[in-house]
XYZ file of C-alpha atoms in Angstrom:
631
model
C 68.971 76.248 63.152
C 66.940 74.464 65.855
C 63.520 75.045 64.397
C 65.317 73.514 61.080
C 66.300 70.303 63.242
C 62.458 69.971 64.745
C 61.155 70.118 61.003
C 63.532 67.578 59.889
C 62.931 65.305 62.253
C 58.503 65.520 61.814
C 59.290 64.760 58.689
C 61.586 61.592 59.194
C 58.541 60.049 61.721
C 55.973 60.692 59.222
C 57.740 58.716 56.429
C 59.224 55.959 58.570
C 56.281 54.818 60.363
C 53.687 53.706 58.029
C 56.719 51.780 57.098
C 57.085 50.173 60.440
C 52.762 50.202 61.305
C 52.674 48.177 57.941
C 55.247 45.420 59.265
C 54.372 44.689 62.620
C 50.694 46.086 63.207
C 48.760 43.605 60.932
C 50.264 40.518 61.979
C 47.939 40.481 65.383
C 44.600 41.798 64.864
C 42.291 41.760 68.245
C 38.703 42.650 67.065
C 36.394 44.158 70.065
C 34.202 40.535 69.703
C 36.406 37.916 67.919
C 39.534 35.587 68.724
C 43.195 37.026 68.113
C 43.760 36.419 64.888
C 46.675 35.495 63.763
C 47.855 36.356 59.740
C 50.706 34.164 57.770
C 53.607 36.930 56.775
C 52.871 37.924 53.324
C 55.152 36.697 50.584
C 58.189 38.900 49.539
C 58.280 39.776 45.434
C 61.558 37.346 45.509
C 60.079 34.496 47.245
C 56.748 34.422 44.367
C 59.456 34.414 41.924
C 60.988 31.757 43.093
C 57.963 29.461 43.208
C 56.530 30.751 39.831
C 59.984 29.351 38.629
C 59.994 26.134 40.298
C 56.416 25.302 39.513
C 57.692 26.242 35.650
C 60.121 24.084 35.648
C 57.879 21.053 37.708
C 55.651 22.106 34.629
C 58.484 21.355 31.883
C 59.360 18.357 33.883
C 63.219 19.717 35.220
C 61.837 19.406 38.937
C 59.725 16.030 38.285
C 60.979 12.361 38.577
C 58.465 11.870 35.923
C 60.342 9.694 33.339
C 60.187 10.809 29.675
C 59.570 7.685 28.738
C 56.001 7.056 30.662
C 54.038 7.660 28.079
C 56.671 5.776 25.482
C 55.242 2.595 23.735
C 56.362 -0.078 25.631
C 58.622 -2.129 23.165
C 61.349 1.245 23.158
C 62.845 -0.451 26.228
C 65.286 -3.149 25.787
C 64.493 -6.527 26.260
C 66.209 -9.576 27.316
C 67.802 -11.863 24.600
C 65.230 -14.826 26.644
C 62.472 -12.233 26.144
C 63.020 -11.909 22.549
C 63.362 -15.714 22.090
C 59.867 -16.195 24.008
C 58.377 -13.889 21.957
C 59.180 -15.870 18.812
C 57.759 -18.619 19.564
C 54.653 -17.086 20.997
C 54.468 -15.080 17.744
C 51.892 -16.542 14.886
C 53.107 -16.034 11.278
C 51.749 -12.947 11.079
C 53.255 -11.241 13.506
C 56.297 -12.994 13.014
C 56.767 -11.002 10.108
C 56.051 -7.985 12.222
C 59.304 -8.419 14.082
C 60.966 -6.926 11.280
C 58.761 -3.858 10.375
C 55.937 -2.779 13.116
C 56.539 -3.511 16.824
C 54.183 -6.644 17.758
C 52.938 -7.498 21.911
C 56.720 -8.444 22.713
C 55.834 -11.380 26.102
C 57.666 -9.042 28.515
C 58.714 -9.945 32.002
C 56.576 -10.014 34.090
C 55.864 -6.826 36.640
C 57.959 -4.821 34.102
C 55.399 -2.163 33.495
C 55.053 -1.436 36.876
C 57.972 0.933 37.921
C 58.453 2.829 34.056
C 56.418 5.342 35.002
C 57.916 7.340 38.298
C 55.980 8.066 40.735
C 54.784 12.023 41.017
C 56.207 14.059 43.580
C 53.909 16.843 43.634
C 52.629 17.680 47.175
C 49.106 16.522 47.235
C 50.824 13.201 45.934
C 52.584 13.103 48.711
C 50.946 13.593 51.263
C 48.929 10.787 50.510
C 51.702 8.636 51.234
C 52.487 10.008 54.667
C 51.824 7.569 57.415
C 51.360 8.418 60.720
C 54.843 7.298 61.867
C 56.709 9.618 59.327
C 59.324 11.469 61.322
C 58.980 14.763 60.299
C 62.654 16.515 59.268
C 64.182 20.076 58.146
C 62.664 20.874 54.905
C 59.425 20.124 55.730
C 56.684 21.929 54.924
C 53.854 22.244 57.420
C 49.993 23.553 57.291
C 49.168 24.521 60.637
C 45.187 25.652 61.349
C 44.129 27.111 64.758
C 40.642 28.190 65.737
C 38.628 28.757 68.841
C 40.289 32.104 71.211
C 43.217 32.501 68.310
C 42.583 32.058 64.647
C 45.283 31.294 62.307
C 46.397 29.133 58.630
C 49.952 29.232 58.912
C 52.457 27.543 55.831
C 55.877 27.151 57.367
C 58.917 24.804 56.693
C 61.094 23.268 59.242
C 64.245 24.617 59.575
C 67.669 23.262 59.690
C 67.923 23.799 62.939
C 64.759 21.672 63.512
C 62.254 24.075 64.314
C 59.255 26.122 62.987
C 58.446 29.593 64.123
C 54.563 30.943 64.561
C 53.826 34.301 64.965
C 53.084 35.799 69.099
C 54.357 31.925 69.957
C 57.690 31.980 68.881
C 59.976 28.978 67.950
C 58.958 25.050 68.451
C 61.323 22.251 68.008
C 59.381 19.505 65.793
C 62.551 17.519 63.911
C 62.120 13.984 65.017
C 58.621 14.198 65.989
C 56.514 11.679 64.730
C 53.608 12.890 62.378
C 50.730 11.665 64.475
C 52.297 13.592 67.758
C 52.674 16.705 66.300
C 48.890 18.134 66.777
C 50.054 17.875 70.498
C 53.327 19.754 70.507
C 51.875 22.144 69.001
C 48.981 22.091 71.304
C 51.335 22.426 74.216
C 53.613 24.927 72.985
C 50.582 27.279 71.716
C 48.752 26.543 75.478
C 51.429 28.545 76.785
C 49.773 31.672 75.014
C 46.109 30.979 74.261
C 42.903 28.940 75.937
C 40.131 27.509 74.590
C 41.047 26.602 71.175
C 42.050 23.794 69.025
C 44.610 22.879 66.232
C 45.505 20.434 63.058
C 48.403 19.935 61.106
C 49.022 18.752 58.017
C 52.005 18.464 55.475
C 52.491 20.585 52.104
C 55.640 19.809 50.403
C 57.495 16.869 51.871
C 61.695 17.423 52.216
C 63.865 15.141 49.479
C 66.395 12.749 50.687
C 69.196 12.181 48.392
C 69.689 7.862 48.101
C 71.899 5.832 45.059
C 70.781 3.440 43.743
C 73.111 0.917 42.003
C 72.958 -2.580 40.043
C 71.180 -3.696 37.165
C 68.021 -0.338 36.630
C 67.656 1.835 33.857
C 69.519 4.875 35.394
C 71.724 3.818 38.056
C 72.863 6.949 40.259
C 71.859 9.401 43.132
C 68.455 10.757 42.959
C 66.310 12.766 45.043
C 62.698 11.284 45.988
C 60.669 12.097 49.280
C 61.188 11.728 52.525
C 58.039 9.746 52.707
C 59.052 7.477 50.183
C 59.876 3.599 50.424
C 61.699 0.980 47.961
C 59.627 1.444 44.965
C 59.434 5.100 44.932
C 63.103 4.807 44.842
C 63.241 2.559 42.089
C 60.753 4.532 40.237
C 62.897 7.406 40.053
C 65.304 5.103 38.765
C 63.679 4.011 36.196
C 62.591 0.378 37.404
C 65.012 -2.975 37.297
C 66.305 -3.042 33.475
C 66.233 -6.295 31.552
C 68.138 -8.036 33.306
C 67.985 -6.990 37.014
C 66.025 -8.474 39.724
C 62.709 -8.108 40.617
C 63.065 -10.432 43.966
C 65.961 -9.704 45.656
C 65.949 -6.043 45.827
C 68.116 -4.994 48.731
C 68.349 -2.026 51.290
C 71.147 -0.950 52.587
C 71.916 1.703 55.106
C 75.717 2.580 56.552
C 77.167 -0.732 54.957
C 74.080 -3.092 56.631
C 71.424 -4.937 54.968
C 68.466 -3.819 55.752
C 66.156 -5.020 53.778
C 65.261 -8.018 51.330
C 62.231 -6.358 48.945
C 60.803 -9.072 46.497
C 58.148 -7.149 43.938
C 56.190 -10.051 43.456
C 54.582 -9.713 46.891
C 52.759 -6.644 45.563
C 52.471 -7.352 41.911
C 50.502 -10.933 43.228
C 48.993 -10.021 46.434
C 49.229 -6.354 47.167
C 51.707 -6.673 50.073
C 53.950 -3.685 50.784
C 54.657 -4.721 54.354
C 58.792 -4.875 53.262
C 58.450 -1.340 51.648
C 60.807 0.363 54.104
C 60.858 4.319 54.326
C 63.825 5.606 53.056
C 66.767 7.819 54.579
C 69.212 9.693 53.350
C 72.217 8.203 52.022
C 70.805 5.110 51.662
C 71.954 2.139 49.110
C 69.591 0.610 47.091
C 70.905 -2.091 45.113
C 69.246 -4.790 42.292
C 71.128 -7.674 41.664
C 71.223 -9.347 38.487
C 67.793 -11.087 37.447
C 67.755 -15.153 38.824
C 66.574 -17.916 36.627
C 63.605 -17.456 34.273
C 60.892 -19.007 32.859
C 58.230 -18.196 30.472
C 54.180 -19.211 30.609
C 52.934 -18.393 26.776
C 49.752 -19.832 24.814
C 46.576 -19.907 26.135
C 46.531 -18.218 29.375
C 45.373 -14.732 30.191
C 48.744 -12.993 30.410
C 52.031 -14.611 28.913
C 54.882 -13.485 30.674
C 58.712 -13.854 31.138
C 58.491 -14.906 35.516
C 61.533 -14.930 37.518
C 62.201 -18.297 39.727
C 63.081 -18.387 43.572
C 63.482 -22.086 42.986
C 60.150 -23.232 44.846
C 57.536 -22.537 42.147
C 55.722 -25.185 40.540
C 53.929 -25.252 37.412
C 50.849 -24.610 39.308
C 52.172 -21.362 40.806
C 53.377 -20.377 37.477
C 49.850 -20.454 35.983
C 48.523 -18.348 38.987
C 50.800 -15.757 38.236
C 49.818 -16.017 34.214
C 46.357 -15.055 35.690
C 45.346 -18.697 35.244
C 44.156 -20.921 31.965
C 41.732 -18.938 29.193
C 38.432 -20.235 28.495
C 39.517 -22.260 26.121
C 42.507 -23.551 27.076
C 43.722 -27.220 27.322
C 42.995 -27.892 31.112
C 44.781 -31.462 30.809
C 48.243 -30.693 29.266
C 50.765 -29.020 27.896
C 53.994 -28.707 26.231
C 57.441 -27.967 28.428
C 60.404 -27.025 26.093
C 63.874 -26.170 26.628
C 66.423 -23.843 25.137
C 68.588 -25.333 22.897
C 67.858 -25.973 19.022
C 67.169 -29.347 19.269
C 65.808 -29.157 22.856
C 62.683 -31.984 23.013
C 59.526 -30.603 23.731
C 58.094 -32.788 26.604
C 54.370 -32.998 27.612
C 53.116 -32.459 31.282
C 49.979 -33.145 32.690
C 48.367 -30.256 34.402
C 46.272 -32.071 36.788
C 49.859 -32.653 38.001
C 51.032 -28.885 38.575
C 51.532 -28.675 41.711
C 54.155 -30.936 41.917
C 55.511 -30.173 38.691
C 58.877 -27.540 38.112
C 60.806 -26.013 35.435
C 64.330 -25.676 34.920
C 66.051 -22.350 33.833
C 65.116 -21.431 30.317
C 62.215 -23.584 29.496
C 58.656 -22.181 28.093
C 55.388 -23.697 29.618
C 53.212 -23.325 26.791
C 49.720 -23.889 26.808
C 47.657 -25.139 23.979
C 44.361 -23.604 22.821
C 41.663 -26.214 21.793
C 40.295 -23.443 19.771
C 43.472 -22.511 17.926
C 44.329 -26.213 17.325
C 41.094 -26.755 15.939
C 39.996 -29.404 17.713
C 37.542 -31.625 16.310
C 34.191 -32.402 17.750
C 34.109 -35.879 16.145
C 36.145 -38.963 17.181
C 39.376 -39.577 15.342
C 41.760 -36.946 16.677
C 45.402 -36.796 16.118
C 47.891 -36.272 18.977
C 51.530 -35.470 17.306
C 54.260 -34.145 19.072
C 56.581 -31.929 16.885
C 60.403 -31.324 17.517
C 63.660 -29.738 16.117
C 63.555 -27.019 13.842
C 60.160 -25.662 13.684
C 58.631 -22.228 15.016
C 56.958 -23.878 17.912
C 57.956 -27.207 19.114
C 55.020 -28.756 21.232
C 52.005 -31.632 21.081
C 49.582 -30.666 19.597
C 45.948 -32.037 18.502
C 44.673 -32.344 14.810
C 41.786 -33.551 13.197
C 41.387 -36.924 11.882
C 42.440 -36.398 8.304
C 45.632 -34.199 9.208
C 48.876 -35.009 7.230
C 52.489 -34.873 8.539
C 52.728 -31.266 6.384
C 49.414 -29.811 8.702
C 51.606 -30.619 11.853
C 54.566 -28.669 10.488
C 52.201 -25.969 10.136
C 50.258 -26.118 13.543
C 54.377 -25.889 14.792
C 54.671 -22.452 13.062
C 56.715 -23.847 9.733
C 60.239 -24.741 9.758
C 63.575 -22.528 10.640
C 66.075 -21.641 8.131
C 68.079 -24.598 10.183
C 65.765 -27.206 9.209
C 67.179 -30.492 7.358
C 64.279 -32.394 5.761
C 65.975 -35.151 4.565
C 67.151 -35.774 7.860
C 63.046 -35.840 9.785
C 62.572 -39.056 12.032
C 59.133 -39.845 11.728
C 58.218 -42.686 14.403
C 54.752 -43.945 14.874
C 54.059 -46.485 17.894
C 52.175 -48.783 15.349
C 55.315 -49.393 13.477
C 57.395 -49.883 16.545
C 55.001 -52.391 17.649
C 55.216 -54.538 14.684
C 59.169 -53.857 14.515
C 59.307 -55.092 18.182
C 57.504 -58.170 17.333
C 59.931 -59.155 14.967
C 62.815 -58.396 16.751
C 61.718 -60.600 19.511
C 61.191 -63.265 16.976
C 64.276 -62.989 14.705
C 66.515 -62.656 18.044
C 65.313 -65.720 19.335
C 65.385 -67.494 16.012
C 69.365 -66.160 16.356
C 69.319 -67.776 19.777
C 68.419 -71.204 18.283
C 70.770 -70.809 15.738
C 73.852 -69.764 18.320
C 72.564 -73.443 20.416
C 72.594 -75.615 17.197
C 75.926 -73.816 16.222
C 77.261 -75.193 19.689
C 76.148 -79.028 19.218
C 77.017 -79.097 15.641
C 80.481 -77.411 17.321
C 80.723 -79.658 20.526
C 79.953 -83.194 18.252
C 82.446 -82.187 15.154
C 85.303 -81.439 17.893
C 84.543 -83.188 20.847
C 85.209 -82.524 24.573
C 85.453 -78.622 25.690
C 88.681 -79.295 26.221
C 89.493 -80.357 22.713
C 88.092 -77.572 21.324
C 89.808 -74.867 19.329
C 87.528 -71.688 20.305
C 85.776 -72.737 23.950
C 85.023 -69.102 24.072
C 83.327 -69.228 21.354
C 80.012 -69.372 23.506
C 80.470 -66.478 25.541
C 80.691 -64.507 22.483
C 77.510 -65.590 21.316
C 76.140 -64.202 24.666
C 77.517 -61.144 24.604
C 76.126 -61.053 21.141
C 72.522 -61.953 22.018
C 73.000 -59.427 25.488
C 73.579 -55.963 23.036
C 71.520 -57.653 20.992
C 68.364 -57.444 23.315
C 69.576 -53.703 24.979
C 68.595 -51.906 21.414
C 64.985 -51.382 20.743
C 63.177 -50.864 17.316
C 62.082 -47.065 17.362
C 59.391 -47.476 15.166
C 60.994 -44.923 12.018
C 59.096 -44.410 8.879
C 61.629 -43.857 5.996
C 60.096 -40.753 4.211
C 62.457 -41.513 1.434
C 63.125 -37.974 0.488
C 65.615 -36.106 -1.371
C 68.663 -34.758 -0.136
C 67.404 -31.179 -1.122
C 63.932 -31.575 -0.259
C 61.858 -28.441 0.861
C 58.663 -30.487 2.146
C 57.233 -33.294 3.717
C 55.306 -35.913 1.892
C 50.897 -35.789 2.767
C 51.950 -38.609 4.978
C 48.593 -39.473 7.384
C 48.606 -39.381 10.873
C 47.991 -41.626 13.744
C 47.496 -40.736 17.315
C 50.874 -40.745 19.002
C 53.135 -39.684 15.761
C 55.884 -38.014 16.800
C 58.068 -35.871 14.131
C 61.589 -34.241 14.876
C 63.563 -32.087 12.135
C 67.148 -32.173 12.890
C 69.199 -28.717 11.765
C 71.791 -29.893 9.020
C 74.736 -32.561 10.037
C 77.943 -31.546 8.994
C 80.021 -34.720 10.028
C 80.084 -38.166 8.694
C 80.174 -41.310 11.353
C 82.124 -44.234 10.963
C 82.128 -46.877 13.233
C 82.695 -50.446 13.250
C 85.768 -52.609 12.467
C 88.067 -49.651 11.466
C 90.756 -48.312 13.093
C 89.798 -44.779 14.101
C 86.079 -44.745 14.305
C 84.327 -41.231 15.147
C 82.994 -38.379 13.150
C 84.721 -36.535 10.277
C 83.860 -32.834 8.723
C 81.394 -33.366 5.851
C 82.902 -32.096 2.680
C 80.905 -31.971 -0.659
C 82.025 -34.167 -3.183
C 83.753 -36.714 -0.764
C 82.710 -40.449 -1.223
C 82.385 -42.585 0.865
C 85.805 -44.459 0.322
C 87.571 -41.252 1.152
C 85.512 -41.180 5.375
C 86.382 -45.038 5.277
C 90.448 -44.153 4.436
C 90.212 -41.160 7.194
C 89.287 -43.811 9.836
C 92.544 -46.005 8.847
C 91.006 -48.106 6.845
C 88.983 -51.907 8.015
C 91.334 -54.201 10.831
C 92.360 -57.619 9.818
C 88.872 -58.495 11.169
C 86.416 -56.882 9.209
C 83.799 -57.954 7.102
C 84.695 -56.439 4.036
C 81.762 -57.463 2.384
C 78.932 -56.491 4.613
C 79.855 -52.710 4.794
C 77.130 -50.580 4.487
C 75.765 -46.841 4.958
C 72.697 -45.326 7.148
C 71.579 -42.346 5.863
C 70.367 -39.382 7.779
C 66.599 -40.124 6.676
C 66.770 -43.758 7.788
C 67.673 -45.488 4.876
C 70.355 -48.471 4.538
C 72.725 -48.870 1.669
C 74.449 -52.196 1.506
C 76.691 -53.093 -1.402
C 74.803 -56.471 -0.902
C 71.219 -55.909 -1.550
C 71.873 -52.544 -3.775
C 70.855 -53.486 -7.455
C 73.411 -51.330 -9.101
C 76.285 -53.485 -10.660
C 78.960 -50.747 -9.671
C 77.657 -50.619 -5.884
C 78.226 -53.854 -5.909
C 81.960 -53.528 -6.189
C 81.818 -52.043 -3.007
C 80.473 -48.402 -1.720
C 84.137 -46.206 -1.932
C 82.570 -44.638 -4.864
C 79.102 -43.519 -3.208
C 78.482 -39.846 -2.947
C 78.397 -39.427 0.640
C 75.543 -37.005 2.214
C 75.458 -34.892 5.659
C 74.552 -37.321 8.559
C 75.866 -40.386 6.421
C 77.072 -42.978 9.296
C 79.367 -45.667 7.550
C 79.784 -49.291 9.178
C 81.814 -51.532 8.961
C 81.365 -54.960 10.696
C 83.306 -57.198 11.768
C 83.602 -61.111 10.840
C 81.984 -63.184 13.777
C 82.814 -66.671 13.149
C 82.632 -69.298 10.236
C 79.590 -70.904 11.275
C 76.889 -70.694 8.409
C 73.821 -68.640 10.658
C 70.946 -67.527 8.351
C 71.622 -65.071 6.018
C 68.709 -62.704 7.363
C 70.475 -62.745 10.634
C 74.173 -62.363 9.976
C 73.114 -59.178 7.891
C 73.650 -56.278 9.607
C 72.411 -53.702 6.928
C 69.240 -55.622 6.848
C 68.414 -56.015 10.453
C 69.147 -51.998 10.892
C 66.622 -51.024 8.085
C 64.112 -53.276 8.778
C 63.793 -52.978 12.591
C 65.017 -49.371 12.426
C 67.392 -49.413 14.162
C 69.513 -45.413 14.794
C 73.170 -44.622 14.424
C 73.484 -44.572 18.192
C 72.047 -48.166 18.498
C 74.238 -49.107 15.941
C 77.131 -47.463 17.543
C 75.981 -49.138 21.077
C 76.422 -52.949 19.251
C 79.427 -52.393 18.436
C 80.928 -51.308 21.507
């Protein structure tokens, strides 16, 4: 039995320790000549498993904050209702029709391609973006070298505990330790051991933090990004601000403080990252709703939808549009508003810098190339409002007709109501204020010789019957002088019509199409003036009955229409022998503004001047002056 037992146990030693020999025997290696070298534990069959699956799944994109949608085309993300209206009206015809079929170069906001496309967090990624202050945390992967009396190329990761182990050294604390002090505590702690040698220490894979991010981004939420990472990263893995959230007021915030105010423009303009915080975990990140916009289109190296802090000026604007193209209009351009009948208003860029715009309005600037700009003398300067594609001044050649400006403006909306154009030209308003002057103080004379005839027929003030009478004429003469001619060309078109008439133009036209009216004014010596609901088929007797009818004071007689195109119809000057019964029976059209005026006094003036109808068509004169002298 006991030479059994001595057997038995030979033959447990021999198969045990190569076992044992193979674990602990090659991990220090002392060569007659050389350093102690020092070998990294060999990987387990479980632990290559593990990182063939992870860098499988890194592979398919499961373990990557890549976004799917980097390589997208960029029109799949939404946009902004204000980026969509930009982009109509930066849109030529042709790719106006492209809005409805292929995608076209939507004007986007600008600094919205910048944060679509997540950052990588692969290692060698990462460890570009470690600065020497990173504090270096459990999870952490570090690449240790050593050479000189010990050898060694060690991979380890940083415990929870905080520490790292190294083979024949042992454990050393290095959570908390900045990244630039870690070559010397490791130094110190391996000095204990070895002389004469030196060591270097980089970083593999850097630990994730877990941070939200809330607000207005494309994937609101908790995500994972690296421990190295700042704002942007974070934002990155969320997908970037959606349409409508910030890009200046990005905020950091860390156990219920704010920490940080990140506006994107500093690097999208200038580079600066300065306020690009590292991040920690369970951090907030939160993006407000976007501020108020702007948009720089036309003829400037990159249109774009810009978000205002409230102290940019046109000049700054233009900087961050990458500045006027080559053939640009360096002395002005067109502001306009939101708003279908918002005015398009001209500003003079050798102004800029003390120029601003309001919430919603487009700069646009005008190509000379694109408005074909003549060479010769003899250009045309229109400005064109309302409903057209692109409301702006722009410059035509000499021969240019009121239908070339309507095209330079992109055509008309579905909105637009020809009939209704007011075409002024300052040459006409001169020649309309000229006469004005003159027939108002030909109206003054006749007021004066109205008061002797009045003051020698009656006598003494005091024996008069109306000593007001005077101050009436004054008043008169006063709202009188507060209207001013406008300088309106009638176009006389039809109701219906689809076009504008090959009208010439002069330097300073200006042309607005209104959308359709759909009220009727009446104002003037009725009892309920204001605006009424247009109504096919309703004459104009039926608006004059909704007012209440003319007061015990009106001129009967002298009622008359403006129409929306400029024109005056007057029962007394219309040749029709059943107009001049009165106008109840005229067809009344969208925009019509009825008035009625109101009996003055008995004194005989000139007929040219006590005829209201008259004075408003031939001075042309709007329904809000016309409203204005009768208030």
């Amino acid at each position: 039995m006991r030479p059994f037992l001595i057997v038995c146990s030979v033959l447990l030693a021999w198969v045990v320790a190569p076992a044992w020999a193979q674990r602990v025997i090659p991990t220090e290696v002392a060569p007659a000549a050389g350093p102690v070298q020092i070998q990294q534990q060999p990987e387990s069959r479980e632990e290559k498993a593990a990182k063939d699956e992870k860098k499988k799944k890194r592979q398919s994109g499961e373990l990557s904050d890549k976004s799917t949608d980097a390589d997208a085309p960029r029109w799949v993300m939404p946009l902004s209702e204000f980026e969509r209206h930009v982009t109509r009206m930066a849109a030529t015809p042709k790719t106006e029709r492209d809005l409805q079929g292929e995608p076209i170069d939507w004007v986007r906001r600008y600094g919205s391609e910048l944060l679509w496309a997540p950052a990588a967090t692969e290692s060698g990624a990462d460890q570009a973006l470690v600065a020497d202050d990173y504090i270096v945390g459990p999870g952490d992967e570090l690449i240790v070298d050593l050479w000189g009396s010990v050898s060694a190329s060690l991979r380890t990761k940083v415990s929870q505990r905080g520490t790292i182990s190294l083979p024949r050294i042992g454990s050393i604390g290095v959570a908390g330790t900045r990244f630039a002090d870690l070559p010397n505590v490791l130094r110190a702690r391996v000095g204990e051991q070895f002389r004469n040698f030196e060591v270097a220490v980089s970083l593999g894979e850097i630990r994730q933090v877990r941070v939200f991010v809330t607000g207005f981004v494309v994937k609101p939420g908790v995500h994972l990004v690296s421990a190295a990472a700042g704002i942007t990263q974070a934002l990155a893995a969320a997908g970037g601000p959606s349409a409508v959230g910030t890009m200046r007021q990005v905020q950091l915030r860390r156990k219920g403080a704010l920490v940080e105010t990140l506006d994107l423009y500093d690097l999208l303009l200038r580079g600066d990252l300065k306020a690009d915080p590292r991040l920690q975990a369970g951090d907030v990140l939160h993006v407000p709703a976007v501020g108020p916009q702007v948009a720089v289109i036309g003829s400037v190296n990159s249109p774009a939808v810009f978000e205002l802090k409230g102290e940019e000026s046109v000049a700054d604007l233009l900087r961050m549009a990458g500045g006027l193209a080559p053939v640009a209009n360096r002395e002005q351009a067109a502001v306009v508003g939101l708003g279908r009948n918002a005015p398009a208003r001209a500003v003079d860029l050798a102004q800029a810098s003390r120029l601003k715009l309001q919430a919603g309005e487009v700069l646009r600037v005008h190509s000379l190339s694109e408005l074909n700009l003549p060479t010769l003398a003899g250009a045309r300067r229109i400005r064109v409002e309302g409903e057209v594609q692109r409301p702006g001044d722009y410059v035509l050649p000499a021969q240019a007709t009121l239908r070339d400006a309507v095209a330079a403006a992109g055509g008309l909306t579905p909105q637009a109501y020809l009939f209704g154009a007011e075409f002024n030209r300052e040459s006409v308003r001169q020649s309309q204020l000229e006469a004005y002057d003159r027939s108002l103080r030909e109206l003054e004379a006749e007021f004066t010789r109205a008061a002797v005839t009045r003051r020698e027929r009656l006598g003494p003030p005091e024996e008069q019957a109306n000593p007001a009478q005077p101050l009436i004429h004054s008043r008169i003469l006063e709202r009188l002088r507060q209207v001013q001619p406008t300088g309106r060309v009638v176009l006389q078109l039809e109701p219906d019509a689809k076009d504008l008439p090959a009208v010439s133009l002069e330097d300073g036209d200006r042309l607005l199409v209104p959308s359709r009216s759909s009220s009727v004014h009446v104002y003037g010596s009725v009892f309920n003036t204001g605006s009424f609901l247009f109504q096919p088929g309703k004459k104009v007797g039926d608006y004059l009955r909704q007012a209440g009818g003319a007061t015990r004071n009106a001129d009967t007689a002298e009622v008359f229409v403006l129409r929306a195109d400029g024109s005056v119809v007057s029962a007394r000057h219309s040749e029709s022998g059943w107009w001049r019964q009165g106008l109840q029976n005229l067809p009344a059209l969208p925009g019509d503004t009825v008035f009625m005026p109101e009996e003055l006094d008995k004194v005989r003036w000139s007929s040219v001047l006590k005829d209201w109808a008259l004075i408003v068509s031939q001075f042309g004169l709007g329904a809000v002056a016309l409203k204005n002298l009768t208030q």
